[in-house]
Structures are given as structure tokens and as C-alpha cells.
Tab-separated table of C-alpha atoms and ligand atoms in Angstrom:
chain	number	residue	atom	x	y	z
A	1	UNK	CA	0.000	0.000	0.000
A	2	UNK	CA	0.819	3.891	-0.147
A	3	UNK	CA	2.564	5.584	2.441
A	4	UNK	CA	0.757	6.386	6.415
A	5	UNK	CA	0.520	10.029	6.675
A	6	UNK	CA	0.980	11.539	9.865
A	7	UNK	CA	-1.113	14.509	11.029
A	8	UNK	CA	0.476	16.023	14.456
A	9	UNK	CA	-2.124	17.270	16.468
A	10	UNK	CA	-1.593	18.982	19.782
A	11	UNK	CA	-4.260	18.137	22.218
A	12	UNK	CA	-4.744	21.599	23.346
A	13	UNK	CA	-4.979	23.397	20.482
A	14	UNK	CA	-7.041	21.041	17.860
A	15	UNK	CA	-6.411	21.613	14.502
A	16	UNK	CA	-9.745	21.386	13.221
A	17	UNK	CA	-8.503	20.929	9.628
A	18	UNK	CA	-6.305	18.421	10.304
A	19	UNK	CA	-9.203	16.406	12.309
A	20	UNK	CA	-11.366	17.111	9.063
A	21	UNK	CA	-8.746	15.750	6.814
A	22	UNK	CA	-8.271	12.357	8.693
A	23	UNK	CA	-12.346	12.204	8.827
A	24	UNK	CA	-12.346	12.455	5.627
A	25	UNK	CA	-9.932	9.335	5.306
A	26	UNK	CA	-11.937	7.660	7.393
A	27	UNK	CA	-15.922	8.456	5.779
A	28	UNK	CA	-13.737	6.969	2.378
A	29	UNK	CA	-13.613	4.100	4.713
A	30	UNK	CA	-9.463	4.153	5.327
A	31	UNK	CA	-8.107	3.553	8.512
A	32	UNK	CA	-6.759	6.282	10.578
A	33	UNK	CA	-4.771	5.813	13.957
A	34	UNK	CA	-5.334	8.328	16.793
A	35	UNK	CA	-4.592	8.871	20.232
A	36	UNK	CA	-7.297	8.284	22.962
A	37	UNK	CA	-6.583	8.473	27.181
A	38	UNK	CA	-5.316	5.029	27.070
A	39	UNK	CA	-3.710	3.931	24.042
A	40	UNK	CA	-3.284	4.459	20.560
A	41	UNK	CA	-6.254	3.175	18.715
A	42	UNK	CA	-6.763	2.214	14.992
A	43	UNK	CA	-10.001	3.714	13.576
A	44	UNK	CA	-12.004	2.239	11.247
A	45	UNK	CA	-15.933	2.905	10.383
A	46	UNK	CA	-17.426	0.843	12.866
A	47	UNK	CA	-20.717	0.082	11.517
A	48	UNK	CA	-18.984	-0.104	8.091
A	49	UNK	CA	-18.299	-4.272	7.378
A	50	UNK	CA	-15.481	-3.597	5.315
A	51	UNK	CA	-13.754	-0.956	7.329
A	52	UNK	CA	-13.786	-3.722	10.340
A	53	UNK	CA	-12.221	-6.503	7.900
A	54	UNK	CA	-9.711	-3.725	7.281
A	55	UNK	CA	-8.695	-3.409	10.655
A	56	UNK	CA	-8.778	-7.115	11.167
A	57	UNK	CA	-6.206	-7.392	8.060
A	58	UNK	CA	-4.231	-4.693	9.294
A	59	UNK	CA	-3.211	-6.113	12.521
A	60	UNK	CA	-3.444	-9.338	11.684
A	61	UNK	CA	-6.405	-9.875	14.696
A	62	UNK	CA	-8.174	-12.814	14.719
A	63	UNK	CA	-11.790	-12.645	13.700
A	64	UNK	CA	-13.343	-13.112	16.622
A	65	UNK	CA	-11.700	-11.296	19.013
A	66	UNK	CA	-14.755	-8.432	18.589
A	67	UNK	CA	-13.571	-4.303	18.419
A	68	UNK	CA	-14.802	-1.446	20.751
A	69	UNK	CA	-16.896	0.570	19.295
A	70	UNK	CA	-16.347	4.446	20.116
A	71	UNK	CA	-18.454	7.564	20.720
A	72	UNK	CA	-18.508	11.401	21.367
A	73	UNK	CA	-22.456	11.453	22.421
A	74	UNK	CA	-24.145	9.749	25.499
A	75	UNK	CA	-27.111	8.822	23.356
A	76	UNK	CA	-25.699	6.230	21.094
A	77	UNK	CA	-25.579	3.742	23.546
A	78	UNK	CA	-29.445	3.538	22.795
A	79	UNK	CA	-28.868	3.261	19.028
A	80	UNK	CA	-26.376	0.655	19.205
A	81	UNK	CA	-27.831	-1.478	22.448
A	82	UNK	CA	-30.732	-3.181	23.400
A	83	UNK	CA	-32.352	-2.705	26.738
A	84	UNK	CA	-29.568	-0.927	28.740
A	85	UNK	CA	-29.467	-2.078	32.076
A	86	UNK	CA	-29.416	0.909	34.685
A	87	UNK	CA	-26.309	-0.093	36.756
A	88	UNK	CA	-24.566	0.268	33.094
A	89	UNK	CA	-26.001	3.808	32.402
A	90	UNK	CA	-25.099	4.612	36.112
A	91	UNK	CA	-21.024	3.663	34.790
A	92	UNK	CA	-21.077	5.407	31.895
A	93	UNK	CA	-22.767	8.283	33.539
A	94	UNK	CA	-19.993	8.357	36.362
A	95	UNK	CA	-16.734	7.048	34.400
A	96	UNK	CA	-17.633	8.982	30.733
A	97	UNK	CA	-15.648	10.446	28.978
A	98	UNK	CA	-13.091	7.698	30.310
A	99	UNK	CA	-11.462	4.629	29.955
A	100	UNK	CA	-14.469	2.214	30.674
A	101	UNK	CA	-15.795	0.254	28.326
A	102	UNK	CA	-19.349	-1.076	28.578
A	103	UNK	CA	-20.882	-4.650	26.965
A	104	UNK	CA	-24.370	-4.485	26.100
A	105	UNK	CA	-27.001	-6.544	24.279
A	106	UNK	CA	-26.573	-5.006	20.522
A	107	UNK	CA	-28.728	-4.056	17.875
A	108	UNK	CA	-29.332	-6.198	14.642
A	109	UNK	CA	-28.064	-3.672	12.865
A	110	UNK	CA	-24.456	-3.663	14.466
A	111	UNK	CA	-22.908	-5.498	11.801
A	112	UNK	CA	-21.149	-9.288	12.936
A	113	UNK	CA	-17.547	-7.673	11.776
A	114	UNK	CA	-17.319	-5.847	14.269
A	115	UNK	CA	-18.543	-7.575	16.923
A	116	UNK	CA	-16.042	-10.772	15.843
A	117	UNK	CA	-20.392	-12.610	15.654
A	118	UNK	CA	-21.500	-11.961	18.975
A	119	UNK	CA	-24.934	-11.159	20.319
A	120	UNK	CA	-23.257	-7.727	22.354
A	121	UNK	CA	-21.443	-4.742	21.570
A	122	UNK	CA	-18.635	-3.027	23.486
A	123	UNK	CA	-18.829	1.173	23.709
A	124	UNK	CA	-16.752	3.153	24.864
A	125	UNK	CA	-16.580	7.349	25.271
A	126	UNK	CA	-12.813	8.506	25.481
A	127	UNK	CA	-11.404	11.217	27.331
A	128	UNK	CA	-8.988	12.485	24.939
A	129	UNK	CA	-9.370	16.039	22.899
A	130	UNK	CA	-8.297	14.479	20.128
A	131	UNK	CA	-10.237	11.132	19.973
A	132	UNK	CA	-13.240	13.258	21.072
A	133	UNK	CA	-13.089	16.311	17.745
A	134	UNK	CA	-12.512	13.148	15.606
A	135	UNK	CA	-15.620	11.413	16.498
A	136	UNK	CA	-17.485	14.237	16.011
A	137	UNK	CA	-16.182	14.895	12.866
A	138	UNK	CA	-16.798	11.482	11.782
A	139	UNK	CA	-20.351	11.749	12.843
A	140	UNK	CA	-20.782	7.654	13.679
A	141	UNK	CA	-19.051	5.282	15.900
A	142	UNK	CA	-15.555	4.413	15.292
A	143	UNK	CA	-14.045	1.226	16.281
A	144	UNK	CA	-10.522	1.335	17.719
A	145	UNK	CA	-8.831	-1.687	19.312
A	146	UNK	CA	-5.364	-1.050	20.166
A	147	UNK	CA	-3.148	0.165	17.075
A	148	UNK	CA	-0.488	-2.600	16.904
A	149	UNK	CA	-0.003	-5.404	15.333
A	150	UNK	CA	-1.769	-8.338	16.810
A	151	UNK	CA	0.809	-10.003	19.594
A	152	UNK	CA	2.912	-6.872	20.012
A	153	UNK	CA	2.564	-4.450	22.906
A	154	UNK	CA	0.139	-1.487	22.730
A	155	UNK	CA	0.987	1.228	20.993
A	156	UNK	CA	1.525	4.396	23.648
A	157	UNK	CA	3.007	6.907	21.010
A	158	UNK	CA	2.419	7.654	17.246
A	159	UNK	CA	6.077	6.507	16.492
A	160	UNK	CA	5.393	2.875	17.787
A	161	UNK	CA	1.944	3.226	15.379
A	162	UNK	CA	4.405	3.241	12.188
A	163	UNK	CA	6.752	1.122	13.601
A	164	UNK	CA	3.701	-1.618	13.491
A	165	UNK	CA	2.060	-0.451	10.728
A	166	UNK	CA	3.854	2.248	8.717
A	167	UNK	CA	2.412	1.736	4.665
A	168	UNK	CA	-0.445	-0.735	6.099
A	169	UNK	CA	-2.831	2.387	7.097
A	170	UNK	CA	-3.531	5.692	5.393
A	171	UNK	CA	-2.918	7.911	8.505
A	172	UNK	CA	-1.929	8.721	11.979
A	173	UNK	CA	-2.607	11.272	14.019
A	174	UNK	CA	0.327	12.221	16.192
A	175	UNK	CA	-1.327	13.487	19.578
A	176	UNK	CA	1.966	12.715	22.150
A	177	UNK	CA	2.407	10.157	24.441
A	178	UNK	CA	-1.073	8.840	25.869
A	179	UNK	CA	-1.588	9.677	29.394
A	180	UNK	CA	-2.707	6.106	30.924
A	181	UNK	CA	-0.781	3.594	28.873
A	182	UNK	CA	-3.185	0.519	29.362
A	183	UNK	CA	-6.533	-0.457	27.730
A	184	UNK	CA	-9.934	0.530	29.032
A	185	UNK	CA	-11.535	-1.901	31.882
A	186	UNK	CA	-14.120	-3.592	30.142
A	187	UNK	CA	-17.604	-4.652	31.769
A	188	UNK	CA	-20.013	-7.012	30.455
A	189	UNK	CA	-23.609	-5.887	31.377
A	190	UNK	CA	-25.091	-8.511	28.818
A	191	UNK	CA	-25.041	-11.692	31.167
A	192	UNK	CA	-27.022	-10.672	34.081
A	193	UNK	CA	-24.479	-9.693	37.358
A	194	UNK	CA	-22.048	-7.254	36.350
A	195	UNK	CA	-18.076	-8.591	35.829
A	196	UNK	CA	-15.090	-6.937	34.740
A	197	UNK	CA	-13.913	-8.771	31.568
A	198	UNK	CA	-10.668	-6.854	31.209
A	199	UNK	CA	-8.592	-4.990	34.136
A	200	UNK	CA	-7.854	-1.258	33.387
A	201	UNK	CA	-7.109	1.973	35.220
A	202	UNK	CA	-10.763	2.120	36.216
A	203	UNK	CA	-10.590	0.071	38.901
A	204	UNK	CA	-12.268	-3.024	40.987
A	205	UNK	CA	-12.798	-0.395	43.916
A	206	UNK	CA	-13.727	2.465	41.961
A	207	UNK	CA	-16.415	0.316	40.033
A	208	UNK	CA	-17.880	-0.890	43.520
A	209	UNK	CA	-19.119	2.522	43.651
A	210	UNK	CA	-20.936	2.232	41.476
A	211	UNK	CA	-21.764	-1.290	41.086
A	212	UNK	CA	-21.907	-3.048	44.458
A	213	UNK	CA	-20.367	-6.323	44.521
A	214	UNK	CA	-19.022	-6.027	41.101
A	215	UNK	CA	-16.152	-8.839	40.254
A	216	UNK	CA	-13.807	-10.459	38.133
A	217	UNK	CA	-14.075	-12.340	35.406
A	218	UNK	CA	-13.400	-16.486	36.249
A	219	UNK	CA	-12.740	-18.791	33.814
A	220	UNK	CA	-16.643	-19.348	33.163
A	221	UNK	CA	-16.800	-16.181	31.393
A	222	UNK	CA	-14.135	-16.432	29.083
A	223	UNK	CA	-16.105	-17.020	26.095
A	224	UNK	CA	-17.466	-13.908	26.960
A	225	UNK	CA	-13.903	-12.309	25.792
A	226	UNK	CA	-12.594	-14.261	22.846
A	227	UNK	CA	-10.283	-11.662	22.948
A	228	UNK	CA	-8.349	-12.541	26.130
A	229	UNK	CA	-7.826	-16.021	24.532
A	230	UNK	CA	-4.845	-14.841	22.417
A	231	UNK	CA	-1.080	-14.112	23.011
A	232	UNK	CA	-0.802	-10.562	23.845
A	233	UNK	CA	1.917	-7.287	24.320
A	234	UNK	CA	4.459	-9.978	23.635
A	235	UNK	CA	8.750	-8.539	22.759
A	236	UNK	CA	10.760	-10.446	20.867
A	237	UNK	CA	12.247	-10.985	24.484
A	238	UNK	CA	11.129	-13.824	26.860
A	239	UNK	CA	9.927	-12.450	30.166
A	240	UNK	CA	10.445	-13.074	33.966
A	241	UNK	CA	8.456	-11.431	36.178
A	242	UNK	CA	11.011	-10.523	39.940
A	243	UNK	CA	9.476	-13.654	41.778
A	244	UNK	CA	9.980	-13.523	46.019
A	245	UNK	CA	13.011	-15.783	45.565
A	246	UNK	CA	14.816	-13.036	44.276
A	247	UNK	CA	18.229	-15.174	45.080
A	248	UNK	CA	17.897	-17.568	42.630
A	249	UNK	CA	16.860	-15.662	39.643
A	250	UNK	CA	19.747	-13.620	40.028
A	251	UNK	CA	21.977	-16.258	39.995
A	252	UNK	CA	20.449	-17.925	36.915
A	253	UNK	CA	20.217	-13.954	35.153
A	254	UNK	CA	24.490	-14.143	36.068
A	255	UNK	CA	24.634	-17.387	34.053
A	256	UNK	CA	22.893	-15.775	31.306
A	257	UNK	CA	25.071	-13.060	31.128
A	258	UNK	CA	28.541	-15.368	31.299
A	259	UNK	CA	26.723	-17.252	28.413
A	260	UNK	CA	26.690	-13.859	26.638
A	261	UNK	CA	22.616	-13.491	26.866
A	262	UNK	CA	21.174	-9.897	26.615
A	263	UNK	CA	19.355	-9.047	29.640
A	264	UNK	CA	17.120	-6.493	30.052
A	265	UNK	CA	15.706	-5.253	33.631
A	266	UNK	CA	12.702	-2.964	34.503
A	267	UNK	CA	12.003	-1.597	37.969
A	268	UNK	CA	13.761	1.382	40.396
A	269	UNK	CA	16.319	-0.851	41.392
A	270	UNK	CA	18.936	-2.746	39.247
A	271	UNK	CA	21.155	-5.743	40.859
A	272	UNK	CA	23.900	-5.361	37.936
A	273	UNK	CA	23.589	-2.314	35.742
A	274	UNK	CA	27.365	-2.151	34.158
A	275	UNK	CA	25.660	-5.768	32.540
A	276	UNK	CA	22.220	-5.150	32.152
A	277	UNK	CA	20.037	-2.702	29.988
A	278	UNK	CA	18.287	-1.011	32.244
A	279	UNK	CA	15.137	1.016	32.318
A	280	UNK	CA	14.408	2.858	35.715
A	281	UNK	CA	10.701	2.904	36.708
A	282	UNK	CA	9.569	4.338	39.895
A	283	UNK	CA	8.079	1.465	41.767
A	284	UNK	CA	4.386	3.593	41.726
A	285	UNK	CA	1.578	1.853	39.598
A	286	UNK	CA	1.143	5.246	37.150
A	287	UNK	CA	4.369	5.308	36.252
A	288	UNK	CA	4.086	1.637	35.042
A	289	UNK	CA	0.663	1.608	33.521
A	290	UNK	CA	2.023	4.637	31.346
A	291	UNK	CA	5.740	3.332	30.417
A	292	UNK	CA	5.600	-0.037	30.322
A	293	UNK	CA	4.552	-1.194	26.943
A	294	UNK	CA	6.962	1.647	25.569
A	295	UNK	CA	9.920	-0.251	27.217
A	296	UNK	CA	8.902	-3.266	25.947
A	297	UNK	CA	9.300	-2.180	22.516
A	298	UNK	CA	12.458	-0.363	23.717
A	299	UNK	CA	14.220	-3.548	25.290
A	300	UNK	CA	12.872	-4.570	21.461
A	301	UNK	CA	15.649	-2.231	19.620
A	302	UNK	CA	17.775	-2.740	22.037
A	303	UNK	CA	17.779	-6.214	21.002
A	304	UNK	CA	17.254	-7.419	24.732
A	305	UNK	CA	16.926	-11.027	24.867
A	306	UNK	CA	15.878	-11.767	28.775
A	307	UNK	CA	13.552	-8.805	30.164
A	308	UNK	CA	13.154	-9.083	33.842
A	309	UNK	CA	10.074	-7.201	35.059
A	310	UNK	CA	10.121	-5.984	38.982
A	311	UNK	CA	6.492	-6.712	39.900
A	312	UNK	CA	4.249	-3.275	41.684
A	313	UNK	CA	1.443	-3.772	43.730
A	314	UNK	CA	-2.084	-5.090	42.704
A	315	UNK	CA	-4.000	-1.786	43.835
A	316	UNK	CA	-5.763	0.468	41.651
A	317	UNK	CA	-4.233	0.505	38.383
A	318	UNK	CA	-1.766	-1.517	39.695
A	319	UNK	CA	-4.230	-4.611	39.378
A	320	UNK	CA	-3.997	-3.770	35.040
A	321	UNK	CA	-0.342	-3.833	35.141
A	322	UNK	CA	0.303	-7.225	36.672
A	323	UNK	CA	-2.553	-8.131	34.222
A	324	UNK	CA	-0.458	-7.030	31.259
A	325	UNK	CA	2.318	-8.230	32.766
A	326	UNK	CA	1.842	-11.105	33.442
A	327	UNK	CA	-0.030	-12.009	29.793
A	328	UNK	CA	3.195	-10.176	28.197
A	329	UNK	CA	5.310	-13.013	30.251
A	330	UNK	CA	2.912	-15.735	28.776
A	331	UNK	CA	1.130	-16.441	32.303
B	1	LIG	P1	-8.470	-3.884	22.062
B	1	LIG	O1	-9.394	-2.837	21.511
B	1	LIG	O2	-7.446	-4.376	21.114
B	1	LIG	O3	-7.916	-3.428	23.354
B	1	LIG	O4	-9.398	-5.132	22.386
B	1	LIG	C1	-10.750	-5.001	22.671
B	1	LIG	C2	-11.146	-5.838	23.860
B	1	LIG	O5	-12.526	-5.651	24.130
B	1	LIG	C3	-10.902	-7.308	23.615
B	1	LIG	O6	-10.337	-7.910	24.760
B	1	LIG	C4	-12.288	-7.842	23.392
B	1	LIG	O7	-12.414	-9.207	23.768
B	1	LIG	C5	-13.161	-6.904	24.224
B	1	LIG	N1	-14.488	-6.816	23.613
B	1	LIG	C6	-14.839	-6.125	22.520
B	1	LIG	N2	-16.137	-6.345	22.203
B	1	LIG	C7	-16.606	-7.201	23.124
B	1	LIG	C8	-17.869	-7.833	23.347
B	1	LIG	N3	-18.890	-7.626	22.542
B	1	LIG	N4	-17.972	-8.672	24.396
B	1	LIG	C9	-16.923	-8.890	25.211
B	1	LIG	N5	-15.705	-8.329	25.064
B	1	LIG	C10	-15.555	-7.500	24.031
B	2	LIG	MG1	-5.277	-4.782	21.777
């Protein structure tokens, strides 16, 4: 295919033209990247069948793992859902625009290519200037999932966009580093009780707010999710998350090393840094959530063959990162 163009777009001053010009792309029924709150996300017409197979191609997603579909206006939940259950209107009402994604009974209409053939639909509002003019521009939902290539970590900047798929789309739009760095949470509404299908930076206790008693998906519900089937946010590099024997990893990482292995280390502290290629993160959940698919794909060009990961706590957003870390580690 052509070349990507790249449209930079600062967040606080939108461009208006340059939002019109990727719309444009997009009503032709291209696909355009763009930045939302969370991650980069690769628009396509959502209720358009052959925009979704794009996207499908594109990253090379299989076809049932089922898109998000995105919106600027609180209303279209009723156009593209049937029978919205209160507790989910309460959510959107409280978390919108945000990074919560809601799974509702869909309309007929909602084509099957989006929604990989289920019987629900996934909708989302973001929270990001950008994402938000865009929509409106476009004037109907947009589905986004995550702008990479399917298996690679998230996209968190426009550069890491065309690394993936540079030639494969017909734009970006370059908005700056994304502010969260992991997906939305997503809850199902569509099988009676409330569950959280995907950890995000929404949290467990945040959502109990709102929805008393709210939990976790179990492994009953995974065919609720085809999507969390699939390998995901994997580096070329294997990955060891710090266990609490801390001793004996060491002493296997020092083997490595004699044995000429590339080993890569991310946390605040570093047990041989002359050795290792290390990336400093501040042991506070944020600081994770936001950096840590971007180091991935750094230990990536650095050609890192071992990454060891130093684990943070399973609070708040915390809870997403040890999700994402631990599925990037093949767990
Ligand atoms: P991505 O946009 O790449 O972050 O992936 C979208 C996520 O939303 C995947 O994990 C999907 O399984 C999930 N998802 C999308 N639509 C639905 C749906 N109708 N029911 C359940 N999960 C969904
Ligand atoms: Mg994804």
C-alpha cells in the first residue's frame, strides 16, 4: 500500500482541519490511527463491514476477538444497544468520557464484523481532545482496538503506530504520548451480574461505587472475551516477572550473562547495571501503567533477549499492570 501520513495534532490546540482531513480518510472508509486516554487506537468505520475486515487485516487480529466501538455522544448507547441495564447507564454516567468500556445486548443492525459474531457490543466514550473532535467529525461510531499489530505491545506513542504499521494504514494522528498507557476496563452488562472482563485503570474499587459487589471475570466467562484467549503485548524478548526468591533468579540472570545473553531489567532498582540494559521505573503503579509497553518495545531495539520485570502492587491501576504483565510473560 501507499505511504501512512501523519497529522500532528496537539491536544490543546485542535487543529480542526487536520481532524477534518483524517475524517475524511476515514468516511472513504481508510483507517486512521489516533490517540485516545489510554492507548493508541486504529479507527475504522465501525458500523462499516469492510472498514472492520480492514482493521482485522491490518493487525493481523483474529476474527473473533470483537472491536470497541467508540463515541462522542451519550445517546448512542441507545442506538447501538438493546435494553440498557441501569447499573450500566449509572457507569457510563460516572466514568464517561473515560477509559471504561461497557458490553451491552446489541442491535441487529451492528454489523457481525465488528462484533467478531456476537450477540453484544462493546462502547466506549474517550477522554482524549483528540479522539473526542474526531468522532465528532466522523459523525458515527468508530471502532478502535489497540493500534499494533496483533501479539505486540500497545501502541503508547504515534512513532510505535508506524513502527507496526507504517504503509499498512492511510494515517496517523500524532497526539503525544497517551496519558494512561493501558486499555480501558471492560464490563459485560449482557449476562445478568455485572463482571469486569478486562482490568484497566478504572478500577475493581472504583467500580464498587458504582456497582456493588461487582467482580472479576473467572474462567466461566471467558467465552465472553474471545479476545483474552490470544497471546498478547508480547517482545521479541522472553519475560520473567522478579518472583519472592529473588536469590535464585539472580543467579540464573548471572549465568545468562557469562553465556553472553542480553538481559534487560525494569524496575527502580537494578542488581547489575554495568551488565544489564536497564530502564528505571519508579516502583508507583502510574508510572508503570504509562511506560511499560513503551519499554517493551524499547528492550525490542535494544535487542534485549531476557527482560526481567520488577512486579508493583495489585492496587488500583496496579491490578492492570500485573494483568499485562503477566499475559506479556505468557502467564
Ligand atoms: P483492544 O481494543 O485491542 O484493546 O481489544 C478489545 C477488547 O474488548 C478485547 O479484549 C475484546 O475481547 C473486548 N471486547 C470487545 N467487544 C466485546 C464484546 N462484545 N464482548 C466482550 N468483550 C468484548
Ligand atoms: Mg489490543
Amino acid at each position: 500500500m501507499g505511504s501512512t501520513r501523519v497529522f500532528e495534532i496537539n491536544p490543546d490546540e485542535i487543529d480542526q482541519k487536520a481532524i477534518d482531513e483524517a475524517a475524511a480518510l476515514l468516511l472513504d472508509g481508510e483507517l486512521v490511527a489516533f490517540p485516545t486516554e489510554t492507548v493508541y487506537g486504529l479507527g475504522g468505520l465501525g458500523l462499516n463491514p469492510a472498514s472492520a475486515s480492514k482493521i482485522y487485516e491490518a493487525k493481523g487480529r483474529p476474527s473473533d476477538n470483537p472491536l470497541i466501538l467508540h463515541i462522542h455522544d451519550f445517546q448512542q448507547i441507545h442506538v447501538l444497544a438493546n435494553g440498557v441495564p441501569v447499573e450500566a447507564l449509572h457507569a457510563a454516567e460516572r466514568f464517561w468520557p473515560g477509559p471504561l468500556t461497557i458490553v451491552l445486548a446489541k442491535k441487529a443492525f451492528v454489523p457481525d464484523a465488528t462484533t467478531g459474531g456476537l450477540d453484544t457490543v462493546a462502547i466506549r466514550m474517550p477522554n482524549h481532545p483528540v479522539s473526542l473532535a474526531l468522532l465528532e467529525a466522523v459523525g458515527e461510531p468508530l471502532a478502535a482496538p489497540s493500534a499494533n499489530l496483533s501479539g505486540k505491545p500497545s501502541p503508547t506513542r504515534a512513532e510505535h503506530v508506524m513502527e507496526d504499521l507504517e504503509g499498512v494504514i492511510a494515517g496517523v494522528i500524532d497526539g503525544g504520548p497517551t496519558v494512561i498507557g493501558v486499555e480501558s476496563t471492560v464490563v459485560d452488562f449482557a449476562h445478568g451480574k455485572p463482571i469486569i472482563l478486562r482490568k484497566g485503570s478504572i478500577s475493581k474499587e472504583a467500580l464498587n461505587e458504582v456497582i456493588p459487589g461487582i467482580e472479576d471475570a473467572t474462567s466461566n466467562h471467558v467465552h465472553h472475551s474471545p479476545g483474552t484467549r490470544y497471546r498478547h503485548y508480547s517482545p521479541n524478548a522472553r519475560i520473567t516477572i522478579l518472583p519472592a526468591d529473588e536469590k535464585e533468579t539472580l543467579a540464573l540472570l548471572q549465568k545468562e550473562m557469562n553465556a553472553g545473553t542480553r538481559i534487560g531489567w525494569i524496575g527502580p532498582v537494578c542488581p547489575d547495571p554495568d551488565r544489564m540494559t536497564w530502564s528505571f521505573l519508579a516502583n508507583d503503579a502510574d508510572a508503570y501503567a504509562k511506560e511499560f509497553f513503551s519499554l517493551l518495545r524499547e528492550m525490542d531495539r535494544q535487542q534485549v533477549q531476557h527482560i526481567v520485570v520488577e512486579p508493583v502492587d495489585e492496587v488500583g491501576v496496579g491490578a492492570a499492570v500485573m494483568d499485562r504483565m503477566r499475559k506479556a510473560a505468557g502467564i
